[in-house]
Short mmCIF file of C-alpha atoms and ligand atoms in Angstrom, two decimals:
data_model
loop_
_atom_site.label_atom_id
_atom_site.label_comp_id
_atom_site.label_asym_id
_atom_site.label_seq_id
_atom_site.Cartn_x
_atom_site.Cartn_y
_atom_site.Cartn_z
CA MET A 1 -30.56 6.22 2.80
CA PRO A 2 -29.85 7.22 -0.81
CA ALA A 3 -26.35 6.93 -2.36
CA THR A 4 -24.39 10.20 -2.02
CA GLU A 5 -22.38 9.57 -5.17
CA HIS A 6 -22.51 7.52 -8.26
CA HIS A 7 -19.50 6.43 -10.30
CA SER A 8 -19.04 4.08 -13.16
CA ILE A 9 -16.26 2.29 -11.41
CA ILE A 10 -15.42 2.21 -7.73
CA ILE A 11 -12.03 0.66 -6.75
CA ILE A 12 -11.72 -0.61 -3.23
CA GLY A 13 -8.12 -0.13 -1.80
CA ALA A 14 -5.41 2.40 -2.72
CA GLY A 15 -2.46 0.12 -2.67
CA LEU A 16 -0.39 -0.15 -5.77
CA SER A 17 -2.96 -2.43 -7.52
CA GLY A 18 -5.87 -0.08 -6.87
CA LEU A 19 -3.97 3.12 -7.70
CA PHE A 20 -2.47 1.70 -10.88
CA THR A 21 -6.00 0.62 -11.96
CA ALA A 22 -7.27 4.12 -11.32
CA TRP A 23 -4.25 5.73 -13.06
CA LYS A 24 -4.89 3.67 -16.24
CA LEU A 25 -8.67 4.32 -16.18
CA GLN A 26 -8.22 8.06 -15.91
CA GLN A 27 -5.93 7.96 -19.01
CA ASN A 28 -9.07 6.72 -20.77
CA LYS A 29 -11.30 9.36 -19.15
CA TYR A 30 -13.27 6.84 -17.07
CA ASP A 31 -15.31 7.95 -14.13
CA ALA A 32 -13.56 6.07 -11.37
CA ILE A 33 -12.81 6.67 -7.72
CA VAL A 34 -10.76 4.79 -5.04
CA LEU A 35 -12.06 4.20 -1.55
CA GLU A 36 -9.26 3.65 1.03
CA ALA A 37 -9.66 2.67 4.65
CA ARG A 38 -6.34 4.05 5.90
CA ASP A 39 -5.46 7.66 6.22
CA ARG A 40 -2.82 7.20 3.52
CA THR A 41 -2.30 5.58 0.21
CA GLY A 42 0.11 2.79 -0.56
CA GLY A 43 -1.23 -0.10 1.55
CA ARG A 44 1.78 -2.44 2.14
CA ILE A 45 4.03 0.10 0.43
CA LEU A 46 5.31 2.48 3.12
CA SER A 47 8.45 4.54 2.87
CA PRO A 48 8.74 7.11 5.64
CA GLN A 49 11.25 9.96 5.37
CA ILE A 50 14.09 9.80 7.84
CA ASN A 51 14.82 12.86 9.80
CA GLY A 52 12.15 15.21 8.45
CA ASN A 53 12.95 16.45 4.96
CA LYS A 54 16.63 16.18 5.32
CA ASP A 55 17.32 12.60 4.59
CA GLY A 56 16.08 9.97 2.16
CA CYS A 57 13.33 7.48 2.53
CA ILE A 58 13.50 3.92 3.95
CA ASP A 59 11.23 1.02 3.03
CA MET A 60 9.24 -0.51 5.84
CA GLY A 61 7.17 -2.59 3.32
CA PRO A 62 8.58 -3.89 0.04
CA ALA A 63 12.14 -2.90 -0.85
CA TRP A 64 13.39 -5.26 -3.53
CA VAL A 65 12.45 -5.64 -7.12
CA TRP A 66 13.93 -7.84 -9.82
CA PRO A 67 13.64 -5.93 -13.10
CA GLU A 68 14.98 -8.79 -15.17
CA PHE A 69 11.80 -10.76 -14.35
CA GLN A 70 9.37 -7.91 -13.80
CA PRO A 71 8.49 -6.30 -17.16
CA ARG A 72 5.37 -4.41 -15.93
CA LEU A 73 7.25 -2.63 -13.20
CA GLN A 74 10.06 -1.79 -15.49
CA ARG A 75 7.59 -0.23 -17.91
CA LEU A 76 5.85 1.71 -15.20
CA LEU A 77 9.00 3.05 -13.73
CA SER A 78 10.18 4.16 -17.09
CA ASP A 79 6.83 5.91 -17.86
CA ILE A 80 6.80 7.81 -14.62
CA HIS A 81 10.62 8.43 -14.65
CA ILE A 82 11.59 6.64 -11.44
CA GLU A 83 14.93 5.07 -11.27
CA LEU A 84 16.23 1.88 -9.76
CA PHE A 85 19.54 1.40 -7.95
CA LYS A 86 21.34 -1.89 -7.12
CA GLN A 87 21.09 -3.41 -3.75
CA ASN A 88 24.52 -3.03 -2.08
CA THR A 89 26.21 -6.37 -1.99
CA ASN A 90 29.83 -5.20 -1.90
CA GLY A 91 31.80 -6.82 0.93
CA ASP A 92 31.29 -9.99 2.93
CA MET A 93 28.20 -11.32 4.35
CA LEU A 94 27.79 -12.88 7.85
CA TYR A 95 26.18 -16.10 8.89
CA GLU A 96 25.35 -16.19 12.60
CA MET A 97 25.23 -19.91 13.59
CA ASP A 98 24.60 -19.26 17.31
CA ALA A 99 25.25 -16.48 19.83
CA ASN A 100 28.94 -17.33 19.88
CA THR A 101 29.71 -18.31 16.23
CA VAL A 102 29.66 -15.92 13.28
CA GLU A 103 31.02 -17.06 9.90
CA ARG A 104 32.08 -14.73 7.23
CA TYR A 105 31.71 -15.37 3.47
CA SER A 106 32.59 -13.51 0.32
CA ASP A 107 30.60 -13.59 -2.93
CA GLN A 108 27.65 -15.34 -1.30
CA SER A 109 25.03 -12.62 -1.45
CA SER A 110 21.48 -13.73 -2.20
CA HIS A 111 20.80 -10.20 -3.59
CA GLU A 112 23.01 -10.01 -6.69
CA MET A 113 19.96 -9.59 -8.83
CA SER A 114 18.00 -7.31 -6.45
CA TYR A 115 17.31 -3.62 -7.09
CA ARG A 116 15.61 -0.96 -5.06
CA ILE A 117 13.47 2.02 -6.01
CA ALA A 118 15.37 5.38 -5.79
CA GLY A 119 13.37 7.56 -3.36
CA GLY A 120 11.69 4.51 -1.76
CA ALA A 121 8.85 2.35 -3.14
CA ASN A 122 6.27 4.96 -2.02
CA LYS A 123 7.65 7.30 -4.68
CA VAL A 124 5.73 5.18 -7.19
CA ILE A 125 2.50 5.61 -5.14
CA LYS A 126 2.94 9.31 -4.74
CA THR A 127 3.51 9.74 -8.45
CA LEU A 128 0.57 7.75 -9.51
CA GLN A 129 -1.76 9.59 -7.06
CA SER A 130 -0.52 12.98 -8.08
CA GLU A 131 -1.60 12.18 -11.63
CA LEU A 132 -5.17 11.34 -10.63
CA PRO A 133 -7.96 13.85 -10.83
CA HIS A 134 -8.50 15.87 -7.67
CA ASN A 135 -10.75 14.08 -5.05
CA SER A 136 -10.62 10.74 -6.76
CA VAL A 137 -9.03 8.94 -3.79
CA HIS A 138 -11.21 9.03 -0.67
CA LEU A 139 -9.11 8.31 2.38
CA ASN A 140 -10.38 7.13 5.85
CA THR A 141 -13.19 5.39 3.99
CA ARG A 142 -13.67 1.79 5.12
CA VAL A 143 -15.93 -0.31 2.87
CA SER A 144 -18.14 -2.62 5.02
CA SER A 145 -20.55 -4.07 2.54
CA ILE A 146 -21.46 -4.39 -1.13
CA GLU A 147 -25.07 -4.93 -2.17
CA LYS A 148 -26.90 -5.70 -5.39
CA THR A 149 -30.51 -4.98 -4.93
CA GLU A 150 -31.93 -6.10 -8.23
CA PRO A 151 -31.05 -9.28 -10.17
CA ALA A 152 -30.67 -7.52 -13.48
CA ALA A 153 -27.11 -7.81 -14.94
CA SER A 154 -26.80 -4.05 -15.23
CA ALA A 155 -28.29 -3.13 -11.87
CA GLN A 156 -26.31 -0.64 -9.86
CA LEU A 157 -24.24 -1.86 -6.94
CA GLN A 158 -24.30 -0.18 -3.52
CA VAL A 159 -21.14 0.26 -1.65
CA HIS A 160 -21.64 0.89 2.10
CA ALA A 161 -18.70 2.62 3.80
CA VAL A 162 -17.77 4.22 7.02
CA LYS A 163 -15.86 7.57 6.93
CA ASP A 164 -15.01 9.38 10.15
CA GLU A 165 -17.56 7.19 12.00
CA GLU A 166 -20.36 8.20 9.62
CA SER A 167 -22.15 5.85 7.26
CA ILE A 168 -21.84 6.78 3.61
CA ILE A 169 -23.27 4.91 0.52
CA TYR A 170 -21.90 5.06 -3.01
CA SER A 171 -23.30 3.49 -6.10
CA ALA A 172 -21.38 2.04 -9.06
CA ASP A 173 -21.81 0.07 -12.23
CA LYS A 174 -18.74 -1.91 -11.45
CA ILE A 175 -16.45 -2.52 -8.53
CA VAL A 176 -12.73 -3.56 -8.42
CA LEU A 177 -11.71 -5.30 -5.20
CA ALA A 178 -8.04 -4.22 -4.95
CA LEU A 179 -7.31 -5.75 -1.51
CA PRO A 180 -6.19 -9.23 -0.28
CA PRO A 181 -8.98 -11.82 -0.73
CA ARG A 182 -8.64 -13.10 2.84
CA LEU A 183 -9.13 -9.52 4.14
CA THR A 184 -12.09 -9.01 1.82
CA LYS A 185 -13.71 -12.10 3.22
CA SER A 186 -13.20 -11.06 6.89
CA SER A 187 -14.12 -7.35 6.54
CA ILE A 188 -16.67 -6.86 3.66
CA SER A 189 -20.11 -8.51 3.61
CA PHE A 190 -21.87 -9.18 0.31
CA HIS A 191 -25.67 -9.09 -0.30
CA PRO A 192 -26.75 -11.55 -1.79
CA THR A 193 -24.27 -13.82 0.00
CA LEU A 194 -21.40 -15.17 -2.05
CA PRO A 195 -21.16 -18.85 -2.77
CA ALA A 196 -19.38 -20.85 0.00
CA ASP A 197 -16.61 -22.07 -2.36
CA VAL A 198 -15.69 -18.45 -3.32
CA LEU A 199 -15.40 -17.45 0.28
CA GLN A 200 -13.40 -20.56 1.11
CA ALA A 201 -11.01 -19.83 -1.77
CA TRP A 202 -10.50 -16.28 -0.43
CA GLU A 203 -9.88 -17.57 3.13
CA ASN A 204 -7.31 -20.17 1.77
CA THR A 205 -5.28 -17.39 0.06
CA PRO A 206 -2.58 -16.08 2.41
CA THR A 207 -1.82 -12.33 2.37
CA TRP A 208 1.90 -12.05 1.53
CA MET A 209 4.05 -10.68 4.28
CA ALA A 210 1.05 -10.05 6.64
CA GLY A 211 2.27 -10.74 10.19
CA HIS A 212 5.94 -9.87 9.45
CA CYS A 213 7.89 -7.29 11.39
CA LYS A 214 10.57 -5.08 9.90
CA ILE A 215 13.09 -2.92 11.86
CA VAL A 216 15.39 -0.37 10.39
CA PHE A 217 18.42 0.97 12.29
CA ILE A 218 19.63 4.33 10.91
CA TYR A 219 23.22 5.51 11.17
CA ASP A 220 25.34 8.55 10.19
CA LYS A 221 28.15 6.30 8.91
CA PRO A 222 28.07 2.98 6.98
CA PHE A 223 30.56 1.48 9.41
CA TRP A 224 29.93 -2.08 8.10
CA ARG A 225 31.01 -1.00 4.61
CA GLU A 226 34.24 0.44 6.07
CA ASN A 227 34.92 -3.00 7.46
CA ASN A 228 34.38 -4.69 4.15
CA LEU A 229 31.02 -6.11 5.13
CA SER A 230 27.87 -5.76 2.80
CA GLY A 231 25.55 -5.54 5.79
CA GLU A 232 23.87 -8.79 4.71
CA VAL A 233 23.35 -11.35 7.53
CA PHE A 234 21.53 -14.61 7.96
CA SER A 235 21.04 -15.65 11.49
CA ARG A 236 19.85 -18.87 13.11
CA GLN A 237 20.11 -17.24 16.51
CA GLY A 238 17.88 -14.13 16.04
CA PRO A 239 15.92 -12.31 16.95
CA LEU A 240 16.76 -10.80 13.59
CA THR A 241 16.97 -13.51 11.03
CA GLU A 242 17.82 -11.37 8.01
CA ILE A 243 19.64 -8.01 7.81
CA TYR A 244 20.83 -6.08 4.78
CA ASP A 245 22.06 -2.66 3.84
CA GLY A 246 18.85 -0.56 3.41
CA SER A 247 20.50 2.79 2.94
CA PRO A 248 18.61 5.29 0.70
CA ALA A 249 19.88 5.80 -2.80
CA ASP A 250 21.10 9.34 -2.08
CA GLU A 251 23.14 8.03 1.00
CA SER A 252 21.98 11.04 3.07
CA SER A 253 21.83 8.41 5.79
CA TYR A 254 22.80 4.80 6.18
CA ALA A 255 20.57 1.96 7.33
CA LEU A 256 20.67 -1.65 8.38
CA THR A 257 17.16 -3.12 7.54
CA SER A 258 16.14 -6.25 9.21
CA PHE A 259 13.40 -8.87 9.58
CA VAL A 260 12.42 -10.18 12.95
CA GLY A 261 12.35 -13.97 13.11
CA LEU A 262 9.98 -14.24 16.07
CA ASN A 263 6.36 -14.78 14.97
CA ALA A 264 3.54 -12.40 15.87
CA GLN A 265 2.44 -14.51 18.89
CA GLN A 266 6.04 -14.57 20.26
CA ARG A 267 6.34 -10.83 19.73
CA LYS A 268 3.20 -10.27 21.72
CA GLN A 269 4.92 -11.80 24.76
CA MET A 270 7.35 -8.80 24.98
CA ASN A 271 7.13 -5.04 24.65
CA THR A 272 8.95 -3.09 21.98
CA GLU A 273 11.73 -1.93 24.29
CA GLN A 274 12.58 -5.57 25.18
CA LEU A 275 12.49 -6.62 21.47
CA LEU A 276 14.75 -3.64 20.52
CA GLU A 277 17.25 -4.44 23.30
CA MET A 278 17.65 -7.96 22.02
CA CYS A 279 18.04 -6.70 18.43
CA LEU A 280 20.73 -4.16 19.48
CA ALA A 281 22.57 -6.84 21.44
CA GLN A 282 22.56 -8.92 18.23
CA LEU A 283 23.85 -6.06 16.08
CA TYR A 284 26.66 -5.56 18.67
CA ARG A 285 27.49 -9.24 18.41
CA LEU A 286 27.69 -8.97 14.61
CA PHE A 287 29.07 -5.55 13.94
CA GLY A 288 30.68 -4.35 17.13
CA GLU A 289 30.82 -1.14 19.08
CA GLU A 290 29.83 1.23 16.15
CA SER A 291 26.38 -0.44 15.90
CA LYS A 292 25.60 1.18 19.23
CA ILE A 293 25.73 4.74 17.76
CA VAL A 294 22.28 4.43 16.19
CA LYS A 295 20.67 7.63 15.12
CA ASP A 296 17.12 6.49 14.74
CA ILE A 297 15.18 3.21 14.79
CA GLN A 298 11.96 2.57 12.78
CA ILE A 299 9.82 -0.50 13.44
CA LYS A 300 6.81 -1.68 11.53
CA ASP A 301 4.89 -4.67 12.85
CA TRP A 302 2.51 -5.66 10.07
CA SER A 303 0.65 -8.09 12.26
CA LEU A 304 -0.90 -5.16 13.98
CA GLU A 305 -2.25 -3.60 10.77
CA GLN A 306 -6.02 -4.32 10.55
CA TYR A 307 -6.16 -3.27 6.85
CA THR A 308 -3.60 -5.86 5.87
CA THR A 309 -3.66 -8.73 8.33
CA THR A 310 -6.35 -11.09 9.58
CA GLU A 311 -6.24 -13.62 12.44
CA THR A 312 -5.64 -16.46 10.02
CA ASP A 313 -2.50 -14.78 8.62
CA LEU A 314 -0.93 -14.91 12.11
CA SER A 315 -1.06 -18.74 12.22
CA THR A 316 0.09 -19.59 8.70
CA THR A 317 3.65 -20.30 7.55
CA PRO A 318 5.77 -17.38 6.34
CA GLN A 319 6.99 -19.15 3.11
CA HIS A 320 6.05 -17.59 -0.14
CA PRO A 321 2.74 -19.35 -1.12
CA GLN A 322 1.82 -20.78 -4.49
CA TYR A 323 -1.12 -18.49 -5.44
CA PRO A 324 -4.04 -20.24 -7.00
CA ALA A 325 -4.21 -19.52 -10.79
CA ASP A 326 -7.74 -20.98 -11.07
CA MET A 327 -9.39 -18.50 -8.67
CA SER A 328 -12.43 -16.83 -10.16
CA ARG A 329 -11.56 -13.15 -10.92
CA THR A 330 -15.16 -11.94 -11.48
CA LEU A 331 -18.48 -12.15 -9.61
CA TRP A 332 -22.05 -11.08 -10.32
CA ASN A 333 -21.80 -11.10 -14.15
CA ASN A 334 -18.54 -9.24 -14.29
CA GLN A 335 -19.78 -6.40 -12.09
CA ILE A 336 -17.29 -7.22 -9.38
CA ILE A 337 -13.67 -7.75 -10.49
CA LEU A 338 -10.77 -8.96 -8.33
CA ALA A 339 -7.34 -7.26 -8.37
CA GLY A 340 -4.53 -7.14 -5.79
CA THR A 341 -1.26 -9.02 -5.84
CA GLU A 342 -2.72 -12.19 -4.32
CA VAL A 343 -4.87 -12.86 -7.35
CA ALA A 344 -1.99 -12.44 -9.87
CA ARG A 345 -1.44 -15.65 -11.90
CA GLU A 346 2.35 -15.41 -12.18
CA HIS A 347 3.82 -12.88 -9.67
CA GLY A 348 1.45 -13.37 -6.76
CA GLY A 349 2.58 -11.62 -3.55
CA TYR A 350 5.06 -9.25 -5.27
CA ILE A 351 4.84 -5.60 -6.47
CA GLU A 352 4.87 -6.97 -10.00
CA GLY A 353 1.82 -9.15 -9.03
CA ALA A 354 -0.07 -5.99 -7.96
CA LEU A 355 0.48 -4.56 -11.45
CA GLU A 356 -0.23 -7.90 -13.17
CA SER A 357 -3.56 -8.32 -11.40
CA ALA A 358 -4.47 -4.73 -12.12
CA GLU A 359 -3.81 -5.26 -15.85
CA GLU A 360 -6.11 -8.30 -15.87
CA ALA A 361 -8.79 -6.31 -13.96
CA LEU A 362 -8.47 -3.57 -16.67
CA THR A 363 -8.98 -6.16 -19.39
CA LEU A 364 -12.08 -7.54 -17.59
CA LEU A 365 -13.43 -4.00 -17.22
CA ASN A 366 -13.02 -3.68 -20.86
CA PRO A 367 -12.39 0.04 -20.88
C1 LIG B 401 7.27 -6.13 5.05
C2 LIG B 401 7.00 -6.34 3.62
C3 LIG B 401 8.01 -6.58 2.71
C4 LIG B 401 7.73 -6.86 1.44
N1 LIG B 401 8.74 -6.99 0.58
C5 LIG B 401 8.54 -7.07 -0.81
C6 LIG B 401 9.61 -6.98 -1.70
O1 LIG B 401 10.80 -6.84 -1.31
N2 LIG B 401 9.31 -7.12 -3.07
C7 LIG B 401 8.04 -7.22 -3.51
O2 LIG B 401 7.87 -7.25 -4.73
N3 LIG B 401 7.03 -7.26 -2.65
C8 LIG B 401 7.22 -7.19 -1.31
N4 LIG B 401 6.16 -7.09 -0.46
C9 LIG B 401 4.75 -7.31 -1.02
C10 LIG B 401 4.20 -6.00 -1.62
O3 LIG B 401 4.17 -4.93 -0.69
C11 LIG B 401 2.76 -6.23 -2.19
O4 LIG B 401 2.87 -7.18 -3.15
C12 LIG B 401 2.07 -5.00 -2.72
O5 LIG B 401 2.41 -3.80 -2.05
C13 LIG B 401 0.58 -5.33 -2.78
O6 LIG B 401 -0.13 -4.24 -3.22
P1 LIG B 401 -1.81 -4.42 -3.43
O7 LIG B 401 -2.25 -3.13 -3.97
O8 LIG B 401 -2.07 -5.72 -4.06
O9 LIG B 401 -2.24 -4.61 -1.84
P2 LIG B 401 -2.17 -3.64 -0.57
O10 LIG B 401 -0.98 -2.87 -0.61
O11 LIG B 401 -2.35 -4.48 0.57
O12 LIG B 401 -3.42 -2.69 -0.76
C14 LIG B 401 -4.74 -2.99 -0.33
C15 LIG B 401 -5.39 -1.63 0.11
O13 LIG B 401 -6.75 -1.86 0.56
C16 LIG B 401 -7.01 -1.11 1.68
N5 LIG B 401 -8.19 -1.68 2.41
C17 LIG B 401 -8.17 -2.74 3.16
N6 LIG B 401 -9.44 -2.99 3.60
C18 LIG B 401 -10.22 -2.03 3.14
C19 LIG B 401 -11.60 -1.73 3.33
N7 LIG B 401 -12.42 -2.55 3.92
N8 LIG B 401 -12.09 -0.60 2.61
C20 LIG B 401 -11.18 0.25 1.92
N9 LIG B 401 -9.86 0.00 1.71
C21 LIG B 401 -9.38 -1.14 2.39
C22 LIG B 401 -5.69 -1.13 2.45
O14 LIG B 401 -5.55 -0.13 3.44
C23 LIG B 401 -4.67 -0.98 1.33
O15 LIG B 401 -4.27 0.33 1.11
C24 LIG B 401 6.40 -6.82 0.90
C25 LIG B 401 5.34 -6.63 1.83
C26 LIG B 401 5.62 -6.32 3.11
C27 LIG B 401 4.54 -5.97 4.15
#
C-alpha cells in the first residue's frame, strides 16, 4: 500500500511536547504534522470545563507550575499571553493522622511557591493548536509501527497508523517521538528492530503520574476558606492522601482537588461509587457538614488511559524518578528524534520538561 501523505517531519503525540515542537516548526515554515491517538490534544494535560460554559476549568492532569525554576514555561506563557495565579495557601492546613485525629497547622503549606495557569493548563494546548495550520493535527490516529525500508541515511521513513479502524501509511524524512518512552516501547514496533539496550532503557523509564487518580469536588461556596482553612490536607488515613484548593482563577466555582492514595490494583477492587463514598466520608471528617453539599464530582483515573499508562507503570513506585540524562535522543542517523517530558535532562516529568525536551528535539532537527 503506498503512503497517502508525505511530510518532512511527522511528530507522534499531541501532548505539550509534540504541539510545542509543531508550533515552533510552523514559525519556520516547516512542513510538519502531528499524529495523535486520542480524540483530543493535550495528552496528560486535561482541563474540562465545569458546568458547561458557565464556570471555569479544573485541572485533572497537571495543575502546578513553579515559574521561579521554569524559564521555558514562563517565556511561552508570556508569548501566548496566558497568566498565572498563585495557589491559594491562605488559612490553616490539616494533617489527618488517623480516622479520629486531625491536627491543624498554620504557615505550613508546601505550596508557597506554586502557581496555576489561569483558565486551566489546557488553555496552553488550545492556544498552541489554534496557531497551527489547518489540518496539521490528525486526531484518532494511532501509530503502530515505523519502518525504514532502505539503509541509505536519507531514505524516507514509513509511519503505519490506524485511523477509525482503517490502516493508513504516511511517509516522512524525520520523525519526532513526543510520547513516553515506555509507552513507545509497548505500542510502536520498529523495522529494523531497535537495539535491545535502547528498548531496555525505554522500558526502565517510568511515565510520570501514570497510574494516579485525581478527584475534584466542586462547590458553590468555598466553605473551607470561610473557616480559615486553606483546603490543603495531608492524610495518613486516606483514601485521599492529598487535598488542596483547586478553584478556577475566575472563582466562578470552588473546588477541592485531591489525589487518591490507593494504588491502581487496590482501586480495581472497588467500583467508583464505593470509592467516592469513602472519599466523601473523609471530606466530612475533615471539613464537616458543608462538604456534603457538593455540586459536581470529576474523577480521572490515569491508570485506565491506554495512551499514557502501561502495565509496568502500575507496579512501580509513585515517587518522582530521576530521569536518565544519558539516554540516546536520536536513532537511525538522526532521522528519529525523541521528545516528551521523560527524556528531558533537567525537568523530566514536569510541564517544563515537555518544553525542554521539545527544545532539544528542535535543535536536533536543526530547522
Ligand atoms: C494527574 C497528573 C498530575 C500532574 N501534575 C503535574 C504538575 O502539577 N506539574 C507539572 O509540571 N506536571 C504535572 N504532571 C505531568 C505533566 O502532565 C507532563 O509532564 C506533561 O503533560 C507531559 O507532556 P508530554 O507531551 O511530554 O506527554 P503526553 O502529555 O503524555 O503526550 C503524549 C501524547 O502522545 C499520544 N500518543 C500515545 N501513544 C500514541 C500513539 N501510538 N500514536 C499517536 N499518539 C500517541 C498521547 O495520546 C498523548 O497525547 C501531571 C500529570 C498527571 C497525569
